[in-house]
PDB file of C-alpha atoms in Angstrom:
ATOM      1  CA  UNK A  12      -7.447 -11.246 -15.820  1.00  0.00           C
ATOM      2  CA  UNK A  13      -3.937 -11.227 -14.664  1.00  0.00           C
ATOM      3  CA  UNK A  14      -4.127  -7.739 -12.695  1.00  0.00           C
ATOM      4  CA  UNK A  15      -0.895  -6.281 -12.315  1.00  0.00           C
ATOM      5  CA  UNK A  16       2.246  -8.337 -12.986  1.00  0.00           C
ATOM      6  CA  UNK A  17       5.653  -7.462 -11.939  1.00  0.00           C
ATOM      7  CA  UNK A  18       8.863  -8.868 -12.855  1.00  0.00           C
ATOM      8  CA  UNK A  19      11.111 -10.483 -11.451  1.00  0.00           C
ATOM      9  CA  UNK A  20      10.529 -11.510  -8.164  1.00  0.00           C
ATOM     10  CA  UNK A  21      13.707 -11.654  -6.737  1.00  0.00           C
ATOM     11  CA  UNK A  22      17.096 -10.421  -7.699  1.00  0.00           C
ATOM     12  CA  UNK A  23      20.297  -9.664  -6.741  1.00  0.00           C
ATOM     13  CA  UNK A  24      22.861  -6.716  -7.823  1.00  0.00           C
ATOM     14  CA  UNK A  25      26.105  -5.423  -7.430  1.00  0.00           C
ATOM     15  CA  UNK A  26      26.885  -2.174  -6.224  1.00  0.00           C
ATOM     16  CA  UNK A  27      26.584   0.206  -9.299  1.00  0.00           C
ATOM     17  CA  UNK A  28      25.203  -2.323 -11.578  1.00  0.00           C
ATOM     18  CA  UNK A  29      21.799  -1.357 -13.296  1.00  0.00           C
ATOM     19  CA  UNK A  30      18.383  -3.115 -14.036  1.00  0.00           C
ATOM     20  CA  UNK A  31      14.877  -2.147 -14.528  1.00  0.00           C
ATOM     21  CA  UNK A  32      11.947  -3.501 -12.673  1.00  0.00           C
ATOM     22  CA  UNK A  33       8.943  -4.520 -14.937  1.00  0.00           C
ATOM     23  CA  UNK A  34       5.375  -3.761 -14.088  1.00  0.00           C
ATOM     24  CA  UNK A  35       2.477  -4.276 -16.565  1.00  0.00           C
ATOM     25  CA  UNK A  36      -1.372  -3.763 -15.613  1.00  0.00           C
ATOM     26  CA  UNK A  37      -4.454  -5.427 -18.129  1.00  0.00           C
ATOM     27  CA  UNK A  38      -6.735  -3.183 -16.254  1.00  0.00           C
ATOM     28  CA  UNK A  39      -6.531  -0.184 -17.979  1.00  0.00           C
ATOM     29  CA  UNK A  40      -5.617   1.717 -15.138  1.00  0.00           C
ATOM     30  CA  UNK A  41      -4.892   5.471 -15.793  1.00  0.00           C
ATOM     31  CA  UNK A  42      -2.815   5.264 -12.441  1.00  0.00           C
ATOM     32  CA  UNK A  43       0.131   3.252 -11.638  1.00  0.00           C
ATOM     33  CA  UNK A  44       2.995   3.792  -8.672  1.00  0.00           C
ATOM     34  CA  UNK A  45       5.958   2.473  -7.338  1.00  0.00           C
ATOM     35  CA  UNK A  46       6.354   2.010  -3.917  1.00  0.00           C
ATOM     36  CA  UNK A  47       9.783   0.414  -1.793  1.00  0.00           C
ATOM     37  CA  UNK A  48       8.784  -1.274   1.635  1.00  0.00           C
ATOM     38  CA  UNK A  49      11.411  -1.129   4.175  1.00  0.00           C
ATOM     39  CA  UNK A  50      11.173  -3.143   7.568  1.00  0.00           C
ATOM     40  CA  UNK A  51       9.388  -1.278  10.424  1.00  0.00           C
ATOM     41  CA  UNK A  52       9.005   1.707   8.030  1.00  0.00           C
ATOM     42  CA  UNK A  53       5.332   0.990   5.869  1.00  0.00           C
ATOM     43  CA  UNK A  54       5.354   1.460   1.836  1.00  0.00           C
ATOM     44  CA  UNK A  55       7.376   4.593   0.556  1.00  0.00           C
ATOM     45  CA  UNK A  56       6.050   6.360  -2.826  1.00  0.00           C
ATOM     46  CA  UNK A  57       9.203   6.575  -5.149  1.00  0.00           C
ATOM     47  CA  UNK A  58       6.744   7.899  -8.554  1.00  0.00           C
ATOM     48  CA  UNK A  59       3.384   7.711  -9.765  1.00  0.00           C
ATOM     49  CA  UNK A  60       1.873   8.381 -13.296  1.00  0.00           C
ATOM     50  CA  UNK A  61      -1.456   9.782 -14.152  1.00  0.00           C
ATOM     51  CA  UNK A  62      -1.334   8.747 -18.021  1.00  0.00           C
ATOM     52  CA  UNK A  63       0.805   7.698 -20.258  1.00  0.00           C
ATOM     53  CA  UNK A  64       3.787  10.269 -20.549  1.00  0.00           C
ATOM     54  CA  UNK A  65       3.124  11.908 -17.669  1.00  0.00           C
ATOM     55  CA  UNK A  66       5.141  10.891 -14.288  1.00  0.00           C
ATOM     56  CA  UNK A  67       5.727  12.337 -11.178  1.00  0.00           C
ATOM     57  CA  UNK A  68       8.162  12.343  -7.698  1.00  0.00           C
ATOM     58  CA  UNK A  69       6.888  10.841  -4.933  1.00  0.00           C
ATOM     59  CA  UNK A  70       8.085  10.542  -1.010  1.00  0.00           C
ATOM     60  CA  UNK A  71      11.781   9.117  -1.913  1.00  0.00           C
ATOM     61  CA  UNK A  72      12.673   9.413  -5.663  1.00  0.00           C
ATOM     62  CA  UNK A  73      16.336   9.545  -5.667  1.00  0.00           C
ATOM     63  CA  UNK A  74      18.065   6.962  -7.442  1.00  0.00           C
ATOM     64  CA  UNK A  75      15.591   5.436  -9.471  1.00  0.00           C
ATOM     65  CA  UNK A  76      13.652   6.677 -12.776  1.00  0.00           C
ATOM     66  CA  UNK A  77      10.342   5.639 -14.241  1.00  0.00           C
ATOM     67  CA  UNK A  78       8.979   6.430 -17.764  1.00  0.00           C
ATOM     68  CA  UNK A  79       5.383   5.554 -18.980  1.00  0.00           C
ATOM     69  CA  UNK A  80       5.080   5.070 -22.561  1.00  0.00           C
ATOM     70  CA  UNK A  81       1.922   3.316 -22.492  1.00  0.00           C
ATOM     71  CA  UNK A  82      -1.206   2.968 -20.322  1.00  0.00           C
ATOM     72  CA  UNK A  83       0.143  -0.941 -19.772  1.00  0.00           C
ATOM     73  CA  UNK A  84       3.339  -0.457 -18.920  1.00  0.00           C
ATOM     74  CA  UNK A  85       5.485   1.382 -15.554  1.00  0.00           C
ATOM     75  CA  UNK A  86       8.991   0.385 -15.796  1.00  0.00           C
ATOM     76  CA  UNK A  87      11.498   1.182 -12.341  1.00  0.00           C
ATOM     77  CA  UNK A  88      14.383   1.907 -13.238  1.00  0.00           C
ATOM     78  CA  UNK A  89      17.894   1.851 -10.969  1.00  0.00           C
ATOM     79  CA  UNK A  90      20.870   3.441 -12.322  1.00  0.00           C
ATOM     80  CA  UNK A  91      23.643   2.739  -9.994  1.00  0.00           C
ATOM     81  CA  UNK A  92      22.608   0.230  -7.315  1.00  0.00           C
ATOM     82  CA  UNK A  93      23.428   1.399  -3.853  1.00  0.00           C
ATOM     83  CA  UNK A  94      22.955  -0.968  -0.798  1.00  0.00           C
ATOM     84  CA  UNK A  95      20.175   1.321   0.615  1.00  0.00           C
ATOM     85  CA  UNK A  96      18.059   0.547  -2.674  1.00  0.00           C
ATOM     86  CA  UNK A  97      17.864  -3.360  -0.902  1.00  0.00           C
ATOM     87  CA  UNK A  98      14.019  -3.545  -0.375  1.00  0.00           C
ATOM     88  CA  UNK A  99      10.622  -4.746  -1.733  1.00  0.00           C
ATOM     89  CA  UNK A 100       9.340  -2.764  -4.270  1.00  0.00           C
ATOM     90  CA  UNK A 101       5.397  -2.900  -5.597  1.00  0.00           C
ATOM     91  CA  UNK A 102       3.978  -1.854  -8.305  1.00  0.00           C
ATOM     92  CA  UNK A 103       0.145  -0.801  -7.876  1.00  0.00           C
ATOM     93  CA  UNK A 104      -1.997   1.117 -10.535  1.00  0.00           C
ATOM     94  CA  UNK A 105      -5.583   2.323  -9.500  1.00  0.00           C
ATOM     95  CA  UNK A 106      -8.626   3.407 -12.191  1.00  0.00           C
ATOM     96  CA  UNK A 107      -8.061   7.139 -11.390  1.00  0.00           C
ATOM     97  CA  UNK A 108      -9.567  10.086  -8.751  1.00  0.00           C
ATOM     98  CA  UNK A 109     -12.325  10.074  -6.612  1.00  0.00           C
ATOM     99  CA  UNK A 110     -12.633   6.015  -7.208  1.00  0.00           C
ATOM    100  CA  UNK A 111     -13.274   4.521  -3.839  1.00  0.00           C
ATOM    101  CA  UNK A 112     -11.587   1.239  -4.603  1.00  0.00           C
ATOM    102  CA  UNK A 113      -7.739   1.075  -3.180  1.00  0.00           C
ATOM    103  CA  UNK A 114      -5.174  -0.173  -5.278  1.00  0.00           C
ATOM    104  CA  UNK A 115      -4.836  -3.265  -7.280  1.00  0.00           C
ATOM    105  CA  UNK A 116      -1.128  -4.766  -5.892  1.00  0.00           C
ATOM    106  CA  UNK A 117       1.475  -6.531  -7.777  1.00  0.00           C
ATOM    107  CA  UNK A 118       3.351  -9.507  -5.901  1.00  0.00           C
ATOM    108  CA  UNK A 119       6.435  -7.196  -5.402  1.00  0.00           C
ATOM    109  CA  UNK A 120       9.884  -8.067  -6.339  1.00  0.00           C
ATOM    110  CA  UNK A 121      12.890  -8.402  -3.370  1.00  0.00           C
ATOM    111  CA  UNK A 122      16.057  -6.546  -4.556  1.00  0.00           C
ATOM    112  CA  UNK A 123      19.375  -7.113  -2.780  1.00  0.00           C
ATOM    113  CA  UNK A 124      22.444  -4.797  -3.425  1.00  0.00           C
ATOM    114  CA  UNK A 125      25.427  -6.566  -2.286  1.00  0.00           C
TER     115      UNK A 125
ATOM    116  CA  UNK B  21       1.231  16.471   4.421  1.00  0.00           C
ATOM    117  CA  UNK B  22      -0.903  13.547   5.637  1.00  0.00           C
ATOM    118  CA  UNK B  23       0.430  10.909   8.338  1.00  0.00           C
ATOM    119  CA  UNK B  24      -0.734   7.999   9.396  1.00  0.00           C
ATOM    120  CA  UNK B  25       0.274   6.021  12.504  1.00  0.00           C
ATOM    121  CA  UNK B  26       0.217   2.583  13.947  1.00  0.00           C
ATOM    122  CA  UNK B  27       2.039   2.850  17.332  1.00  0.00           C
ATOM    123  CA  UNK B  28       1.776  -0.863  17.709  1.00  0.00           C
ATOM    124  CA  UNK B  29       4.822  -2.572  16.195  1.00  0.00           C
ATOM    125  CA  UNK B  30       3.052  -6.222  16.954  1.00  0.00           C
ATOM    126  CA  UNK B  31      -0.025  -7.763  18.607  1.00  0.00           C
ATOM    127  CA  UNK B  32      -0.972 -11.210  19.574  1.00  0.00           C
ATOM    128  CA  UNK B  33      -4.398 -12.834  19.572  1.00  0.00           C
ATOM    129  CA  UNK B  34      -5.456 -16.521  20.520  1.00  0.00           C
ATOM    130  CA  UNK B  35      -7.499 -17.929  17.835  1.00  0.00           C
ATOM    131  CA  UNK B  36     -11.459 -17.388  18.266  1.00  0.00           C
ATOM    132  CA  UNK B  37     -11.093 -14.238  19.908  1.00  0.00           C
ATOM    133  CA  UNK B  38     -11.435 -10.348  18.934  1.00  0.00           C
ATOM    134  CA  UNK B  39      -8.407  -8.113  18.254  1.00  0.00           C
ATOM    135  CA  UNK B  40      -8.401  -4.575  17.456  1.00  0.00           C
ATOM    136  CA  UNK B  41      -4.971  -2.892  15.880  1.00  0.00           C
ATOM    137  CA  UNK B  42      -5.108   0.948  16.211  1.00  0.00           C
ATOM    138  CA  UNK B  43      -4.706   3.583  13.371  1.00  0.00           C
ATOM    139  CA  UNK B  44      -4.388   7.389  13.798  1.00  0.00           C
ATOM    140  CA  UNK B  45      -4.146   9.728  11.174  1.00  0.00           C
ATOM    141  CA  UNK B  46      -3.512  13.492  10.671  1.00  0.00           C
ATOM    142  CA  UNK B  47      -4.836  15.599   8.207  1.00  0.00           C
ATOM    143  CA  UNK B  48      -6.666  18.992   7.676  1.00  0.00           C
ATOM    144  CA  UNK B  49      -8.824  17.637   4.740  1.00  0.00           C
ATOM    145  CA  UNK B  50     -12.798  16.511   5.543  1.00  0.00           C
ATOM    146  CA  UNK B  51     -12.996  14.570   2.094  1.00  0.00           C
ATOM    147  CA  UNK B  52     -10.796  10.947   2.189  1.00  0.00           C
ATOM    148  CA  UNK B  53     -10.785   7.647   2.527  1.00  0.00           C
ATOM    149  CA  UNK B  54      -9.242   5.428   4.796  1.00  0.00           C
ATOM    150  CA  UNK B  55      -8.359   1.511   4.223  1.00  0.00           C
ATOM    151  CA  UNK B  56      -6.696  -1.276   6.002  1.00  0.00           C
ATOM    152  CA  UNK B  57      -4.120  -3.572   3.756  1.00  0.00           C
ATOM    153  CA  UNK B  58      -2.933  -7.572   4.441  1.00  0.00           C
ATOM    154  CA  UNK B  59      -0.136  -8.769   3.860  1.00  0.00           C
ATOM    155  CA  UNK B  60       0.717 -12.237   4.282  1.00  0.00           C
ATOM    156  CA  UNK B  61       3.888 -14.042   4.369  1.00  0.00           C
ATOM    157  CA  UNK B  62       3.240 -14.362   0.891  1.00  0.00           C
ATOM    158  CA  UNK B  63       3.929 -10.325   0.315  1.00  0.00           C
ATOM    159  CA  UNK B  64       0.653  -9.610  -1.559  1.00  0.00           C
ATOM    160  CA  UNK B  65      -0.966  -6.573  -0.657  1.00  0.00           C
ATOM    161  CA  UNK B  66      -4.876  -7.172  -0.214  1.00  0.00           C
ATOM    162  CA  UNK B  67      -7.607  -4.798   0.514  1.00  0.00           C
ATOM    163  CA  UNK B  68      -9.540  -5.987   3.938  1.00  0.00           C
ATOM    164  CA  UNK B  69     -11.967  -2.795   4.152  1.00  0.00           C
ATOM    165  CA  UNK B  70     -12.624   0.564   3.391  1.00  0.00           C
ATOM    166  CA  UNK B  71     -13.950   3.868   4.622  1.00  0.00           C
ATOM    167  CA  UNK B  72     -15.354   7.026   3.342  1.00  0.00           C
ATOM    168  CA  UNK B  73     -14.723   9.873   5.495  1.00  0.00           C
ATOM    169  CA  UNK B  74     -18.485  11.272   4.436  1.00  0.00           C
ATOM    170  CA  UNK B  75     -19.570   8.246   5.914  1.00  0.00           C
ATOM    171  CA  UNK B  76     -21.116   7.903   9.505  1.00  0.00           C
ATOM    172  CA  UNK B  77     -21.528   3.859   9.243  1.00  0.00           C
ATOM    173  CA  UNK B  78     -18.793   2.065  10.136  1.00  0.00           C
ATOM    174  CA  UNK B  79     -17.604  -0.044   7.350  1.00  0.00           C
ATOM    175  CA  UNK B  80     -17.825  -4.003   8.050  1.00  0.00           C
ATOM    176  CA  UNK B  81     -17.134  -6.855   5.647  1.00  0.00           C
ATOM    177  CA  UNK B  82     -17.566 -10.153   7.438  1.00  0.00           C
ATOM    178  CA  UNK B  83     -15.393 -10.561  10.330  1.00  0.00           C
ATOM    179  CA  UNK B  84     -13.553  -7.312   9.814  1.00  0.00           C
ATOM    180  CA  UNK B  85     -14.949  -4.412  10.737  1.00  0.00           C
ATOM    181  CA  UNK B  86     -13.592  -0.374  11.477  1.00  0.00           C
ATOM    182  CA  UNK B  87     -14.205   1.937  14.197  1.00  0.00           C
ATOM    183  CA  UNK B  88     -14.004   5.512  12.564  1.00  0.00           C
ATOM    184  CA  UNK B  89     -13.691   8.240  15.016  1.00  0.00           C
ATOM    185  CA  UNK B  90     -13.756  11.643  12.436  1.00  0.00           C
ATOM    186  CA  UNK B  91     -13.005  13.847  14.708  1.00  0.00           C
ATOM    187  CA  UNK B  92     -10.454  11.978  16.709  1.00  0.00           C
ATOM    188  CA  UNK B  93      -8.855  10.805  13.351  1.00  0.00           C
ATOM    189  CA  UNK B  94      -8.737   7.171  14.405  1.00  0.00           C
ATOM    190  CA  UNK B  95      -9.254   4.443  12.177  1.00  0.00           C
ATOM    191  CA  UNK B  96      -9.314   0.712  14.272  1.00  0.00           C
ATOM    192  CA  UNK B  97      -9.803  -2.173  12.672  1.00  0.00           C
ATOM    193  CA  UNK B  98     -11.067  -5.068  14.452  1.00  0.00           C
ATOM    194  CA  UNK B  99     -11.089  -8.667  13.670  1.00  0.00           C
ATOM    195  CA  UNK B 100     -13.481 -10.983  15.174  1.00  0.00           C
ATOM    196  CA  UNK B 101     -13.363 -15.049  15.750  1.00  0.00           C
ATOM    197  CA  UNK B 102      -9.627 -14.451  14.932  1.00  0.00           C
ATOM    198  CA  UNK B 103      -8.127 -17.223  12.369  1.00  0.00           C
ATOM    199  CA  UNK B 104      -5.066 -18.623  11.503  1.00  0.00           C
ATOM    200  CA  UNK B 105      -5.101 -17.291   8.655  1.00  0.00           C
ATOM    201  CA  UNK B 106      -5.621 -14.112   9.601  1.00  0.00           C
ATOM    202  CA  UNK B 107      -1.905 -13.820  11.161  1.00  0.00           C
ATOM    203  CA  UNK B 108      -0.234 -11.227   8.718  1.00  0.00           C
ATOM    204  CA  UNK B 109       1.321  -7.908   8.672  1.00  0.00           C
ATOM    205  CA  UNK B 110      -1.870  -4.833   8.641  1.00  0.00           C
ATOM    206  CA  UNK B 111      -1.108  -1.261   7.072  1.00  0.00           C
ATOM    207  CA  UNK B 112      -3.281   1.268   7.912  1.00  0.00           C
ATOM    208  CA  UNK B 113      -3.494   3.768   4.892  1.00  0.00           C
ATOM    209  CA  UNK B 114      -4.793   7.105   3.840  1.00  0.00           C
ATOM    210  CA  UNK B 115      -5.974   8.621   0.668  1.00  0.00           C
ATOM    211  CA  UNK B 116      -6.819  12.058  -0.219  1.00  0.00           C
ATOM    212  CA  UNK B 117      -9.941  12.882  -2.583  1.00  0.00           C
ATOM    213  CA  UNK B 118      -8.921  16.814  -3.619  1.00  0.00           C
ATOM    214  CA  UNK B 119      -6.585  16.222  -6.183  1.00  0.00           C
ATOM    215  CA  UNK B 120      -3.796  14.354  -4.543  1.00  0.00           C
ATOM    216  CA  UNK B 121      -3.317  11.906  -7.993  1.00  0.00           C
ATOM    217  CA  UNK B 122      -5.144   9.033  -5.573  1.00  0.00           C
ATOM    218  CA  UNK B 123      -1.894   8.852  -3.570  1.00  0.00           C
ATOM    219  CA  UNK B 124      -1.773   6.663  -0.383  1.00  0.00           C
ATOM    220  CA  UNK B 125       0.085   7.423   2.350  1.00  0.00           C
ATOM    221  CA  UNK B 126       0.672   4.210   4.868  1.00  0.00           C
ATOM    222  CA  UNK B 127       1.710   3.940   8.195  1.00  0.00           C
ATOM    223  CA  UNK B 128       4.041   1.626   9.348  1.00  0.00           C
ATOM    224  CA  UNK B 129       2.188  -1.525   9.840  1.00  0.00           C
ATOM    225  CA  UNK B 130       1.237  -4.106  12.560  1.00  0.00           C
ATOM    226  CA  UNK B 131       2.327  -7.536  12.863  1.00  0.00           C
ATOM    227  CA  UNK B 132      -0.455  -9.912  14.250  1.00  0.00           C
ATOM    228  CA  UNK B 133       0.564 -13.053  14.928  1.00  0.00           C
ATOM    229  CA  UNK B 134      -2.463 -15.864  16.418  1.00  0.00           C
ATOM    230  CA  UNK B 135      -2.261 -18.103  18.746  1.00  0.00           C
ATOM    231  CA  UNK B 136      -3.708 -21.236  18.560  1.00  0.00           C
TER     232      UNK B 136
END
């Protein structure tokens, strides 16, 4: 049971280069969300999705874009790398509402924009 | 919208002993839960307790356990016999239960570093 993997770990971008940050969950979790962690400021919500094809904003979308084709599957994706998109980003999914367990956690991958 | 706050950037404990990091949280809702998150040098995120907000009982699971104040909206957590391995960042964090999609909103976090 591999809960929810996220690739790559670490990585390194130019300014205005592009990449996408892999998540996959085995759970079959109807919820998954992407979160950046910033030092000193906690985890930030960038989207969530309910289902496959459905997504939604969270706290600080700007600059990225998600897309859920299948209940598996939550790609990140950065268009233009800016140096304030350096952070840790998670992936997390959860089995849906008014389930009292938290979140299942990826391992998080460290993005630098240099 | 929901806060949460830890006011305590860091905290320091000598091994063996009790700690208790602080939590405060506002919101207007009566039906959530509340959890407190790990995170090790190692960056994985892992669930130490929970809380129901229907729930009286303070929530304990083995050394950890909360103090939930409803109607102060405080949510300590306190560590007891304090380990090694217990030195780690904390995130308090809050979760709606009336159609809020199961979003959780964090608060800053706590470093606790121990002593030994």
């Amino acid at each position: 049971n591999a809960g929810v993997t996220q690739t790559p770990k670490f990585r390194i971008l130019k300014i205005g280069q592009s990449m996408t940050l892999q998540c996959t969950q085995d759970m079959n979790h109807n919820y998954m969300y992407w979160y950046r962690q910033d030092p000193g400021m906690g985890l930030k919500l960038i989207y969530y999705s309910v289902g496959a094809g459905i997504t939604d904003k969270g706290e600080v979308p700007n600059g990225y874009n998600v897309s859920r084709s299948t209940t598996e599957d939550f790609p990140l994706r950065l268009e233009l790398a800016a140096p304030s998109q350096t952070s840790v980003y998670f992936c997390a999914s959860n089995l849906g509402d008014r389930v009292r367990n938290g979140y299942t956690f990826g391992s998080g991958t460290r993005l630098t924009v240099v | 919208a929901q806060t949460v706050t830890q006011s305590q950037p860091e905290m320091s404990v000598q091994e063996a002993e009790t700690v208790t990091l602080s939590c405060t949280y506002d919101t207007s809702e009566s039906d959530y839960y509340l959890f407190w998150y790990k995170q090790p040098p190692s960056r994985q995120m892992i669930l130490v307790i929970r809380q129901e907000a229907y729930k009286q009982q303070n929530a304990t699971e083995n050394r950890f356990s909360v103090n939930f104040q409803k109607a102060a909206k405080s949510f300590s957590l306190k560590i007891s016999d304090s380990q090694l391995g217990d030195a780690a960042m904390y995130f308090c964090a809050y979760r709606s239960e009336s159609g809020a999609n199961s979003k959780l909103t964090f608060g800053k976090g706590i470093t606790l570093s121990v002593r030994p």
